[in-house]
C-alpha cells in the first residue's frame, strides 16, 4: 500500500488534515495547472499569490523531509493521474475541498486508486457541527451563531458571560472619516526570485486576466503572513474598530487587517489569529470595541459565510429574488466612470486586488443591487477581481449579503442605500462631478435615483421585510411625478452605460 497526499492550492497549512493524518513522510503532490487560470478570469495578482505561495510551500515541505512533486501542468487531471502512476499510489489522501464546483469535479473522477477524504480543518467550525447548529433553528441569524461560537471556543468570555458585559460593540465602530486621519502604512514585501518567476509567467500567459501584476507586495509564505498578523496587532488593531466603515481617497487599507488572502490560502489558521488577538487584549489595554469588532469578523462572519455555503442547496448560486437582469456595465472592468466612489474602488482593485469590506458592500455591491445588475454577473465579477475570492466566500457574500438575491436567507434587510451613506462615510463625494444631495436632474447622483427607484420597483417584496417599514414610509411621501422622473433617469443611465 503506497499512500500519497495531494495538497490543493488553498490548503497550504503544515497541519492540514491530509498531511497530519500521515505517520511518515509520504509522497506529496501539488499541481500548478493552467486550467485554473483558463476556467474563469482572475486578477493577475491572485494568480501570482496562489502559485508563488504553492511553490514556497512545496519548498518548505521538501525542507521538512517530504518527497514532494511540484507539477507545472496544462491540466490538473492529467498531472494527478501521471503522478499516481509514477509513484505507484494506491491510496490518495486529500483534505476536503471547500468549494462545491471543485468537489463535484473530484467526485466525477474515476481514479485508479482509493481516495480518502479528510474533514477540512482550516476553519473553526466543521461542516457537520455547523449543520447540527443550523438544523435546530428557525432563523440562522449571524449574531446567534457568533454568540454560540464565542461560548463554544471560549473566546472573550468571563464564565458564561461576554467580556465587557456585551456581545457586540458595533455602535462604537461607525466613525465617519472627519479631519486628517493618520493611517498606518500596510506591511508589504518585495517579491523574491520565486515570486518574480511567477510574475514573469503570469505576464506571459495567454489567458484573460484583470488588473496589474505589479507592484506585487503580498506575503507568499506563512512566515510573512505571520509578520502581517503581528504588524496588524501592533499598529492597526487599536484603531480597527472606530474607523471600520470609513473610506478615504488614497487610503486603500485604512486600519483593516489585510489577512483574508492568507486565511483563505491556509497560510494562517483562524484560531491562531483569534487567539493572538485575544491574548494581546489580555496583555495590553486595547479598546474592547476594536478587539471584539475584529474577532466578530473572523470567528463570526467568516465562519458563518462558510457554514451557510455548505448548508444551503447547490441552487443558491442561481438565486435572483428581485429578478434583476441588467448586464454589468463595461466600466466595472476598466474603472472609467464619472462616479468617483466607483472609480476609486475599481482603480484600487486594479492596482492591488483588494478593497476593504465597506467598499465592497456599500459601494460596489450596493450600487449593483440598486441598479439591478444580474446577481450572477456581479458574483463572477467579484470572483475575477479580488485577490481573496473563492467560490465559498463569493456566494454568501455577493448573492446573499451584498445583493439580497436569496430573499433574506442570510441578511435581515438589503444593504441598499442612497448617496447619503457614501457622503457620510467617505470623502469621495467631494471629488465627484455628481451632487450627493440631488435625486433628479443633470447632476443627480446615480446612487440617489437608483435607490429610490429600487424601493419603488420592489415595494411589494420589500414590505415583507420588517426592517424596511420606516424607509418605505418616506417613499410613500414622494409625488408620482418625482417617481416617474427617477425611473426615467435610471433608464437613461443604463442606456448611457452599456
Ligand atoms: P478586515 O476588515 O480586517 O476583517 C478581518 C477578517 O475578517 C478578514 O480578513 C476576513 O477573513 C474576515 N471577514 C470579515 N467579514 C467577512 C465576510 N463577510 N466573509 C468572510 N470573511 C470575512 N472576503 C474574502 O475573504 N474573499 C472575498 O472574495 C470576499 N468578497 C466579498 C464580497 C462582498 C460583496 C462583501 C460584502 C464581502 C466580501 N468579503 C470577502 C468579506 C470581507 O469584505 C473581506 O474578507 C475583507 O474585506 C478582507 O479584508 P481584510 O482582511 O483587511 O479584512
Ligand atoms: Fe459616489 Fe454619488 Fe458621491 Fe459621486 S456623489 S462619489 S457617485 S455617492
PDB file of N, CA and C in Angstrom, residues 117-212:
ATOM      1  N   UNK A 117     -10.881  11.032   1.774  1.00  0.00           N
ATOM      2  CA  UNK A 117     -11.047  12.475   2.015  1.00  0.00           C
ATOM      3  C   UNK A 117     -11.116  12.738   3.505  1.00  0.00           C
ATOM      4  N   UNK A 118     -10.390  13.770   3.933  1.00  0.00           N
ATOM      5  CA  UNK A 118     -10.365  14.085   5.367  1.00  0.00           C
ATOM      6  C   UNK A 118     -11.074  15.417   5.603  1.00  0.00           C
ATOM      7  N   UNK A 119     -11.760  15.485   6.726  1.00  0.00           N
ATOM      8  CA  UNK A 119     -12.502  16.690   7.099  1.00  0.00           C
ATOM      9  C   UNK A 119     -11.594  17.917   7.046  1.00  0.00           C
ATOM     10  N   UNK A 120     -12.045  18.984   6.400  1.00  0.00           N
ATOM     11  CA  UNK A 120     -11.238  20.199   6.274  1.00  0.00           C
ATOM     12  C   UNK A 120     -11.053  20.843   7.657  1.00  0.00           C
ATOM     13  N   UNK A 121      -9.808  21.022   8.071  1.00  0.00           N
ATOM     14  CA  UNK A 121      -9.573  21.589   9.415  1.00  0.00           C
ATOM     15  C   UNK A 121      -9.037  23.025   9.364  1.00  0.00           C
ATOM     16  N   UNK A 122      -9.345  23.721   8.250  1.00  0.00           N
ATOM     17  CA  UNK A 122      -8.877  25.108   8.135  1.00  0.00           C
ATOM     18  C   UNK A 122      -9.911  26.138   8.608  1.00  0.00           C
ATOM     19  N   UNK A 123     -10.985  25.649   9.198  1.00  0.00           N
ATOM     20  CA  UNK A 123     -11.987  26.554   9.780  1.00  0.00           C
ATOM     21  C   UNK A 123     -12.202  26.149  11.234  1.00  0.00           C
ATOM     22  N   UNK A 124     -12.787  27.048  12.010  1.00  0.00           N
ATOM     23  CA  UNK A 124     -13.072  26.713  13.407  1.00  0.00           C
ATOM     24  C   UNK A 124     -14.212  25.696  13.502  1.00  0.00           C
ATOM     25  N   UNK A 125     -15.220  25.914  12.660  1.00  0.00           N
ATOM     26  CA  UNK A 125     -16.395  25.037  12.690  1.00  0.00           C
ATOM     27  C   UNK A 125     -16.263  23.975  11.603  1.00  0.00           C
ATOM     28  N   UNK A 126     -16.466  22.702  11.977  1.00  0.00           N
ATOM     29  CA  UNK A 126     -16.587  21.643  10.970  1.00  0.00           C
ATOM     30  C   UNK A 126     -17.997  21.749  10.366  1.00  0.00           C
ATOM     31  N   UNK A 127     -18.143  21.337   9.111  1.00  0.00           N
ATOM     32  CA  UNK A 127     -19.453  21.495   8.452  1.00  0.00           C
ATOM     33  C   UNK A 127     -20.545  20.727   9.207  1.00  0.00           C
ATOM     34  N   UNK A 128     -20.211  19.554   9.724  1.00  0.00           N
ATOM     35  CA  UNK A 128     -21.233  18.776  10.461  1.00  0.00           C
ATOM     36  C   UNK A 128     -21.715  19.541  11.687  1.00  0.00           C
ATOM     37  N   UNK A 129     -20.786  20.191  12.378  1.00  0.00           N
ATOM     38  CA  UNK A 129     -21.174  20.949  13.570  1.00  0.00           C
ATOM     39  C   UNK A 129     -22.047  22.141  13.188  1.00  0.00           C
ATOM     40  N   UNK A 130     -21.660  22.806  12.075  1.00  0.00           N
ATOM     41  CA  UNK A 130     -22.473  23.946  11.631  1.00  0.00           C
ATOM     42  C   UNK A 130     -23.880  23.469  11.276  1.00  0.00           C
ATOM     43  N   UNK A 131     -23.947  22.374  10.509  1.00  0.00           N
ATOM     44  CA  UNK A 131     -25.267  21.872  10.101  1.00  0.00           C
ATOM     45  C   UNK A 131     -26.105  21.482  11.308  1.00  0.00           C
ATOM     46  N   UNK A 132     -25.462  20.883  12.320  1.00  0.00           N
ATOM     47  CA  UNK A 132     -26.211  20.498  13.524  1.00  0.00           C
ATOM     48  C   UNK A 132     -26.761  21.755  14.199  1.00  0.00           C
ATOM     49  N   UNK A 133     -25.949  22.819  14.255  1.00  0.00           N
ATOM     50  CA  UNK A 133     -26.412  24.082  14.846  1.00  0.00           C
ATOM     51  C   UNK A 133     -27.574  24.641  14.019  1.00  0.00           C
ATOM     52  N   UNK A 134     -27.394  24.666  12.686  1.00  0.00           N
ATOM     53  CA  UNK A 134     -28.390  25.296  11.802  1.00  0.00           C
ATOM     54  C   UNK A 134     -29.702  24.506  11.784  1.00  0.00           C
ATOM     55  N   UNK A 135     -29.600  23.181  11.822  1.00  0.00           N
ATOM     56  CA  UNK A 135     -30.810  22.356  11.686  1.00  0.00           C
ATOM     57  C   UNK A 135     -31.752  22.477  12.874  1.00  0.00           C
ATOM     58  N   UNK A 136     -31.234  22.941  13.993  1.00  0.00           N
ATOM     59  CA  UNK A 136     -32.137  23.038  15.146  1.00  0.00           C
ATOM     60  C   UNK A 136     -32.691  24.454  15.336  1.00  0.00           C
ATOM     61  N   UNK A 137     -32.548  25.299  14.286  1.00  0.00           N
ATOM     62  CA  UNK A 137     -33.004  26.683  14.454  1.00  0.00           C
ATOM     63  C   UNK A 137     -33.957  27.081  13.340  1.00  0.00           C
ATOM     64  N   UNK A 138     -34.864  28.009  13.665  1.00  0.00           N
ATOM     65  CA  UNK A 138     -35.757  28.537  12.624  1.00  0.00           C
ATOM     66  C   UNK A 138     -35.032  29.625  11.852  1.00  0.00           C
ATOM     67  N   UNK A 139     -34.311  30.492  12.600  1.00  0.00           N
ATOM     68  CA  UNK A 139     -33.633  31.590  11.925  1.00  0.00           C
ATOM     69  C   UNK A 139     -32.123  31.433  12.119  1.00  0.00           C
ATOM     70  N   UNK A 140     -31.395  31.721  11.048  1.00  0.00           N
ATOM     71  CA  UNK A 140     -29.941  31.497  11.084  1.00  0.00           C
ATOM     72  C   UNK A 140     -29.197  32.816  11.273  1.00  0.00           C
ATOM     73  N   UNK A 141     -29.624  33.616  12.221  1.00  0.00           N
ATOM     74  CA  UNK A 141     -29.005  34.929  12.410  1.00  0.00           C
ATOM     75  C   UNK A 141     -27.528  34.817  12.752  1.00  0.00           C
ATOM     76  N   UNK A 142     -26.739  35.661  12.102  1.00  0.00           N
ATOM     77  CA  UNK A 142     -25.287  35.657  12.349  1.00  0.00           C
ATOM     78  C   UNK A 142     -24.994  35.933  13.824  1.00  0.00           C
ATOM     79  N   UNK A 143     -25.770  36.845  14.437  1.00  0.00           N
ATOM     80  CA  UNK A 143     -25.491  37.206  15.830  1.00  0.00           C
ATOM     81  C   UNK A 143     -25.633  35.980  16.755  1.00  0.00           C
ATOM     82  N   UNK A 144     -26.629  35.129  16.513  1.00  0.00           N
ATOM     83  CA  UNK A 144     -26.796  33.929  17.357  1.00  0.00           C
ATOM     84  C   UNK A 144     -25.635  32.970  17.125  1.00  0.00           C
ATOM     85  N   UNK A 145     -25.250  32.830  15.853  1.00  0.00           N
ATOM     86  CA  UNK A 145     -24.135  31.937  15.524  1.00  0.00           C
ATOM     87  C   UNK A 145     -22.844  32.415  16.194  1.00  0.00           C
ATOM     88  N   UNK A 146     -22.636  33.715  16.125  1.00  0.00           N
ATOM     89  CA  UNK A 146     -21.425  34.306  16.690  1.00  0.00           C
ATOM     90  C   UNK A 146     -21.365  34.080  18.204  1.00  0.00           C
ATOM     91  N   UNK A 147     -22.492  34.294  18.873  1.00  0.00           N
ATOM     92  CA  UNK A 147     -22.511  34.093  20.335  1.00  0.00           C
ATOM     93  C   UNK A 147     -22.239  32.627  20.681  1.00  0.00           C
ATOM     94  N   UNK A 148     -22.819  31.743  19.881  1.00  0.00           N
ATOM     95  CA  UNK A 148     -22.589  30.317  20.111  1.00  0.00           C
ATOM     96  C   UNK A 148     -21.092  30.001  19.941  1.00  0.00           C
ATOM     97  N   UNK A 149     -20.453  30.614  18.908  1.00  0.00           N
ATOM     98  CA  UNK A 149     -19.019  30.391  18.673  1.00  0.00           C
ATOM     99  C   UNK A 149     -18.174  30.920  19.821  1.00  0.00           C
ATOM    100  N   UNK A 150     -18.532  32.107  20.315  1.00  0.00           N
ATOM    101  CA  UNK A 150     -17.778  32.689  21.446  1.00  0.00           C
ATOM    102  C   UNK A 150     -17.792  31.735  22.633  1.00  0.00           C
ATOM    103  N   UNK A 151     -18.980  31.147  22.883  1.00  0.00           N
ATOM    104  CA  UNK A 151     -19.094  30.224  24.031  1.00  0.00           C
ATOM    105  C   UNK A 151     -18.348  28.927  23.735  1.00  0.00           C
ATOM    106  N   UNK A 152     -18.593  28.393  22.545  1.00  0.00           N
ATOM    107  CA  UNK A 152     -18.019  27.085  22.196  1.00  0.00           C
ATOM    108  C   UNK A 152     -16.497  27.103  22.220  1.00  0.00           C
ATOM    109  N   UNK A 153     -15.898  28.200  21.715  1.00  0.00           N
ATOM    110  CA  UNK A 153     -14.431  28.257  21.661  1.00  0.00           C
ATOM    111  C   UNK A 153     -13.850  29.088  22.813  1.00  0.00           C
ATOM    112  N   UNK A 154     -14.729  29.483  23.716  1.00  0.00           N
ATOM    113  CA  UNK A 154     -14.333  30.228  24.913  1.00  0.00           C
ATOM    114  C   UNK A 154     -13.443  31.438  24.571  1.00  0.00           C
ATOM    115  N   UNK A 155     -13.993  32.306  23.742  1.00  0.00           N
ATOM    116  CA  UNK A 155     -13.248  33.489  23.304  1.00  0.00           C
ATOM    117  C   UNK A 155     -13.934  34.745  23.856  1.00  0.00           C
ATOM    118  N   UNK A 156     -13.163  35.621  24.478  1.00  0.00           N
ATOM    119  CA  UNK A 156     -13.686  36.843  25.109  1.00  0.00           C
ATOM    120  C   UNK A 156     -14.874  36.539  26.023  1.00  0.00           C
ATOM    121  N   UNK A 157     -14.699  35.556  26.880  1.00  0.00           N
ATOM    122  CA  UNK A 157     -15.764  35.169  27.807  1.00  0.00           C
ATOM    123  C   UNK A 157     -15.271  35.278  29.247  1.00  0.00           C
ATOM    124  N   UNK A 158     -16.200  35.640  30.138  1.00  0.00           N
ATOM    125  CA  UNK A 158     -15.950  35.542  31.583  1.00  0.00           C
ATOM    126  C   UNK A 158     -16.999  34.589  32.113  1.00  0.00           C
ATOM    127  N   UNK A 159     -16.625  33.342  32.288  1.00  0.00           N
ATOM    128  CA  UNK A 159     -17.630  32.323  32.607  1.00  0.00           C
ATOM    129  C   UNK A 159     -18.554  32.176  31.420  1.00  0.00           C
ATOM    130  N   UNK A 160     -19.878  32.310  31.656  1.00  0.00           N
ATOM    131  CA  UNK A 160     -20.789  32.198  30.507  1.00  0.00           C
ATOM    132  C   UNK A 160     -21.258  33.569  30.021  1.00  0.00           C
ATOM    133  N   UNK A 161     -20.570  34.623  30.461  1.00  0.00           N
ATOM    134  CA  UNK A 161     -20.936  35.986  30.038  1.00  0.00           C
ATOM    135  C   UNK A 161     -19.850  36.601  29.156  1.00  0.00           C
ATOM    136  N   UNK A 162     -20.245  37.479  28.196  1.00  0.00           N
ATOM    137  CA  UNK A 162     -19.225  38.101  27.351  1.00  0.00           C
ATOM    138  C   UNK A 162     -18.383  39.102  28.140  1.00  0.00           C
ATOM    139  N   UNK A 163     -17.096  39.162  27.859  1.00  0.00           N
ATOM    140  CA  UNK A 163     -16.229  40.165  28.474  1.00  0.00           C
ATOM    141  C   UNK A 163     -16.804  41.552  28.179  1.00  0.00           C
ATOM    142  N   UNK A 164     -16.872  42.414  29.183  1.00  0.00           N
ATOM    143  CA  UNK A 164     -17.386  43.776  28.989  1.00  0.00           C
ATOM    144  C   UNK A 164     -18.900  43.853  29.101  1.00  0.00           C
ATOM    145  N   UNK A 165     -19.547  42.706  29.334  1.00  0.00           N
ATOM    146  CA  UNK A 165     -20.991  42.702  29.554  1.00  0.00           C
ATOM    147  C   UNK A 165     -21.839  42.797  28.298  1.00  0.00           C
ATOM    148  N   UNK A 166     -21.226  42.897  27.132  1.00  0.00           N
ATOM    149  CA  UNK A 166     -21.987  42.997  25.876  1.00  0.00           C
ATOM    150  C   UNK A 166     -21.350  42.087  24.848  1.00  0.00           C
ATOM    151  N   UNK A 167     -22.159  41.575  23.923  1.00  0.00           N
ATOM    152  CA  UNK A 167     -21.622  40.710  22.860  1.00  0.00           C
ATOM    153  C   UNK A 167     -21.084  41.526  21.698  1.00  0.00           C
ATOM    154  N   UNK A 168     -21.607  42.739  21.553  1.00  0.00           N
ATOM    155  CA  UNK A 168     -21.403  43.456  20.300  1.00  0.00           C
ATOM    156  C   UNK A 168     -21.203  44.944  20.584  1.00  0.00           C
ATOM    157  N   UNK A 169     -20.121  45.515  20.055  1.00  0.00           N
ATOM    158  CA  UNK A 169     -19.836  46.937  20.283  1.00  0.00           C
ATOM    159  C   UNK A 169     -19.899  47.733  18.978  1.00  0.00           C
ATOM    160  N   UNK A 170     -20.708  47.232  18.047  1.00  0.00           N
ATOM    161  CA  UNK A 170     -20.782  47.824  16.723  1.00  0.00           C
ATOM    162  C   UNK A 170     -21.109  49.317  16.729  1.00  0.00           C
ATOM    163  N   UNK A 171     -21.940  49.730  17.676  1.00  0.00           N
ATOM    164  CA  UNK A 171     -22.358  51.144  17.665  1.00  0.00           C
ATOM    165  C   UNK A 171     -21.162  52.086  17.868  1.00  0.00           C
ATOM    166  N   UNK A 172     -20.055  51.585  18.450  1.00  0.00           N
ATOM    167  CA  UNK A 172     -18.857  52.427  18.617  1.00  0.00           C
ATOM    168  C   UNK A 172     -17.956  52.383  17.380  1.00  0.00           C
ATOM    169  N   UNK A 173     -18.352  51.592  16.394  1.00  0.00           N
ATOM    170  CA  UNK A 173     -17.447  51.333  15.271  1.00  0.00           C
ATOM    171  C   UNK A 173     -17.930  51.913  13.948  1.00  0.00           C
ATOM    172  N   UNK A 174     -18.549  53.090  14.015  1.00  0.00           N
ATOM    173  CA  UNK A 174     -19.065  53.655  12.765  1.00  0.00           C
ATOM    174  C   UNK A 174     -18.652  55.105  12.608  1.00  0.00           C
ATOM    175  N   UNK A 175     -17.416  55.421  12.968  1.00  0.00           N
ATOM    176  CA  UNK A 175     -16.974  56.817  12.916  1.00  0.00           C
ATOM    177  C   UNK A 175     -16.756  57.253  11.473  1.00  0.00           C
ATOM    178  N   UNK A 176     -17.319  58.396  11.076  1.00  0.00           N
ATOM    179  CA  UNK A 176     -17.013  58.891   9.735  1.00  0.00           C
ATOM    180  C   UNK A 176     -15.592  59.453   9.695  1.00  0.00           C
ATOM    181  N   UNK A 177     -14.977  59.508   8.533  1.00  0.00           N
ATOM    182  CA  UNK A 177     -13.583  59.966   8.456  1.00  0.00           C
ATOM    183  C   UNK A 177     -13.489  61.486   8.445  1.00  0.00           C
ATOM    184  N   UNK A 178     -13.570  62.119   9.596  1.00  0.00           N
ATOM    185  CA  UNK A 178     -13.503  63.591   9.650  1.00  0.00           C
ATOM    186  C   UNK A 178     -12.072  64.046   9.910  1.00  0.00           C
ATOM    187  N   UNK A 179     -11.667  65.163   9.271  1.00  0.00           N
ATOM    188  CA  UNK A 179     -10.328  65.729   9.511  1.00  0.00           C
ATOM    189  C   UNK A 179      -9.238  64.842   8.937  1.00  0.00           C
ATOM    190  N   UNK A 180      -7.986  65.163   9.302  1.00  0.00           N
ATOM    191  CA  UNK A 180      -6.850  64.407   8.747  1.00  0.00           C
ATOM    192  C   UNK A 180      -6.633  63.162   9.608  1.00  0.00           C
ATOM    193  N   UNK A 181      -6.724  62.002   8.982  1.00  0.00           N
ATOM    194  CA  UNK A 181      -6.512  60.755   9.728  1.00  0.00           C
ATOM    195  C   UNK A 181      -5.105  60.259   9.456  1.00  0.00           C
ATOM    196  N   UNK A 182      -4.450  59.816  10.521  1.00  0.00           N
ATOM    197  CA  UNK A 182      -3.087  59.344  10.325  1.00  0.00           C
ATOM    198  C   UNK A 182      -3.109  57.806  10.318  1.00  0.00           C
ATOM    199  N   UNK A 183      -3.210  57.264   9.097  1.00  0.00           N
ATOM    200  CA  UNK A 183      -3.370  55.807   8.965  1.00  0.00           C
ATOM    201  C   UNK A 183      -2.008  55.109   8.925  1.00  0.00           C
ATOM    202  N   UNK A 184      -1.923  53.878   9.436  1.00  0.00           N
ATOM    203  CA  UNK A 184      -0.638  53.169   9.420  1.00  0.00           C
ATOM    204  C   UNK A 184      -0.334  52.613   8.031  1.00  0.00           C
ATOM    205  N   UNK A 185       0.950  52.578   7.679  1.00  0.00           N
ATOM    206  CA  UNK A 185       1.321  52.020   6.364  1.00  0.00           C
ATOM    207  C   UNK A 185       1.112  50.511   6.402  1.00  0.00           C
ATOM    208  N   UNK A 186       0.583  49.933   5.314  1.00  0.00           N
ATOM    209  CA  UNK A 186       0.432  48.473   5.297  1.00  0.00           C
ATOM    210  C   UNK A 186       1.784  47.777   5.253  1.00  0.00           C
ATOM    211  N   UNK A 187       1.829  46.554   5.733  1.00  0.00           N
ATOM    212  CA  UNK A 187       3.085  45.805   5.745  1.00  0.00           C
ATOM    213  C   UNK A 187       3.187  45.011   4.446  1.00  0.00           C
ATOM    214  N   UNK A 188       4.076  45.438   3.566  1.00  0.00           N
ATOM    215  CA  UNK A 188       4.224  44.806   2.246  1.00  0.00           C
ATOM    216  C   UNK A 188       5.590  44.143   2.120  1.00  0.00           C
ATOM    217  N   UNK A 189       5.763  43.355   1.065  1.00  0.00           N
ATOM    218  CA  UNK A 189       7.028  42.636   0.831  1.00  0.00           C
ATOM    219  C   UNK A 189       7.467  42.842  -0.617  1.00  0.00           C
ATOM    220  N   UNK A 190       8.778  42.848  -0.805  1.00  0.00           N
ATOM    221  CA  UNK A 190       9.314  42.863  -2.169  1.00  0.00           C
ATOM    222  C   UNK A 190       9.309  41.419  -2.681  1.00  0.00           C
ATOM    223  N   UNK A 191       8.985  41.191  -3.956  1.00  0.00           N
ATOM    224  CA  UNK A 191       8.979  39.814  -4.479  1.00  0.00           C
ATOM    225  C   UNK A 191      10.377  39.200  -4.438  1.00  0.00           C
ATOM    226  N   UNK A 192      10.486  37.938  -4.008  1.00  0.00           N
ATOM    227  CA  UNK A 192      11.773  37.235  -4.083  1.00  0.00           C
ATOM    228  C   UNK A 192      11.872  36.557  -5.468  1.00  0.00           C
ATOM    229  N   UNK A 193      12.928  35.756  -5.662  1.00  0.00           N
ATOM    230  CA  UNK A 193      13.152  35.183  -7.002  1.00  0.00           C
ATOM    231  C   UNK A 193      11.995  34.261  -7.404  1.00  0.00           C
ATOM    232  N   UNK A 194      11.466  33.513  -6.440  1.00  0.00           N
ATOM    233  CA  UNK A 194      10.352  32.602  -6.758  1.00  0.00           C
ATOM    234  C   UNK A 194       9.135  33.403  -7.219  1.00  0.00           C
ATOM    235  N   UNK A 195       8.807  34.432  -6.474  1.00  0.00           N
ATOM    236  CA  UNK A 195       7.634  35.242  -6.838  1.00  0.00           C
ATOM    237  C   UNK A 195       7.867  35.938  -8.178  1.00  0.00           C
ATOM    238  N   UNK A 196       9.094  36.437  -8.369  1.00  0.00           N
ATOM    239  CA  UNK A 196       9.383  37.124  -9.628  1.00  0.00           C
ATOM    240  C   UNK A 196       9.199  36.179 -10.818  1.00  0.00           C
ATOM    241  N   UNK A 197       9.603  34.914 -10.646  1.00  0.00           N
ATOM    242  CA  UNK A 197       9.437  33.942 -11.741  1.00  0.00           C
ATOM    243  C   UNK A 197       7.947  33.741 -12.044  1.00  0.00           C
ATOM    244  N   UNK A 198       7.129  33.742 -11.001  1.00  0.00           N
ATOM    245  CA  UNK A 198       5.683  33.572 -11.233  1.00  0.00           C
ATOM    246  C   UNK A 198       5.101  34.838 -11.889  1.00  0.00           C
ATOM    247  N   UNK A 199       5.573  35.994 -11.446  1.00  0.00           N
ATOM    248  CA  UNK A 199       5.094  37.239 -12.079  1.00  0.00           C
ATOM    249  C   UNK A 199       5.390  37.190 -13.580  1.00  0.00           C
ATOM    250  N   UNK A 200       6.631  36.773 -13.925  1.00  0.00           N
ATOM    251  CA  UNK A 200       7.009  36.707 -15.350  1.00  0.00           C
ATOM    252  C   UNK A 200       6.090  35.739 -16.096  1.00  0.00           C
ATOM    253  N   UNK A 201       5.801  34.611 -15.463  1.00  0.00           N
ATOM    254  CA  UNK A 201       4.918  33.621 -16.098  1.00  0.00           C
ATOM    255  C   UNK A 201       3.526  34.223 -16.328  1.00  0.00           C
ATOM    256  N   UNK A 202       2.983  34.872 -15.296  1.00  0.00           N
ATOM    257  CA  UNK A 202       1.628  35.420 -15.401  1.00  0.00           C
ATOM    258  C   UNK A 202       1.576  36.518 -16.457  1.00  0.00           C
ATOM    259  N   UNK A 203       2.617  37.337 -16.530  1.00  0.00           N
ATOM    260  CA  UNK A 203       2.655  38.408 -17.554  1.00  0.00           C
ATOM    261  C   UNK A 203       2.642  37.812 -18.960  1.00  0.00           C
ATOM    262  N   UNK A 204       3.208  36.613 -19.110  1.00  0.00           N
ATOM    263  CA  UNK A 204       3.287  35.995 -20.454  1.00  0.00           C
ATOM    264  C   UNK A 204       2.067  35.142 -20.800  1.00  0.00           C
ATOM    265  N   UNK A 205       1.217  34.854 -19.811  1.00  0.00           N
ATOM    266  CA  UNK A 205       0.084  33.938 -20.035  1.00  0.00           C
ATOM    267  C   UNK A 205      -0.847  34.455 -21.118  1.00  0.00           C
ATOM    268  N   UNK A 206      -1.324  33.520 -21.945  1.00  0.00           N
ATOM    269  CA  UNK A 206      -2.296  33.943 -22.962  1.00  0.00           C
ATOM    270  C   UNK A 206      -3.701  33.595 -22.486  1.00  0.00           C
ATOM    271  N   UNK A 207      -4.084  34.153 -21.362  1.00  0.00           N
ATOM    272  CA  UNK A 207      -5.457  33.986 -20.859  1.00  0.00           C
ATOM    273  C   UNK A 207      -5.946  35.375 -20.441  1.00  0.00           C
ATOM    274  N   UNK A 208      -7.264  35.519 -20.370  1.00  0.00           N
ATOM    275  CA  UNK A 208      -7.799  36.831 -19.991  1.00  0.00           C
ATOM    276  C   UNK A 208      -7.690  36.988 -18.478  1.00  0.00           C
ATOM    277  N   UNK A 209      -7.141  38.109 -18.066  1.00  0.00           N
ATOM    278  CA  UNK A 209      -6.973  38.376 -16.638  1.00  0.00           C
ATOM    279  C   UNK A 209      -7.450  39.799 -16.342  1.00  0.00           C
ATOM    280  N   UNK A 210      -7.433  40.164 -15.071  1.00  0.00           N
ATOM    281  CA  UNK A 210      -7.838  41.507 -14.666  1.00  0.00           C
ATOM    282  C   UNK A 210      -6.688  42.141 -13.890  1.00  0.00           C
ATOM    283  N   UNK A 211      -6.549  43.460 -13.999  1.00  0.00           N
ATOM    284  CA  UNK A 211      -5.640  44.197 -13.126  1.00  0.00           C
ATOM    285  C   UNK A 211      -4.167  44.086 -13.484  1.00  0.00           C
ATOM    286  N   UNK A 212      -3.364  44.681 -12.614  1.00  0.00           N
ATOM    287  CA  UNK A 212      -1.913  44.731 -12.816  1.00  0.00           C
ATOM    288  C   UNK A 212      -1.230  43.629 -12.005  1.00  0.00           C
TER     289      UNK A 212
END
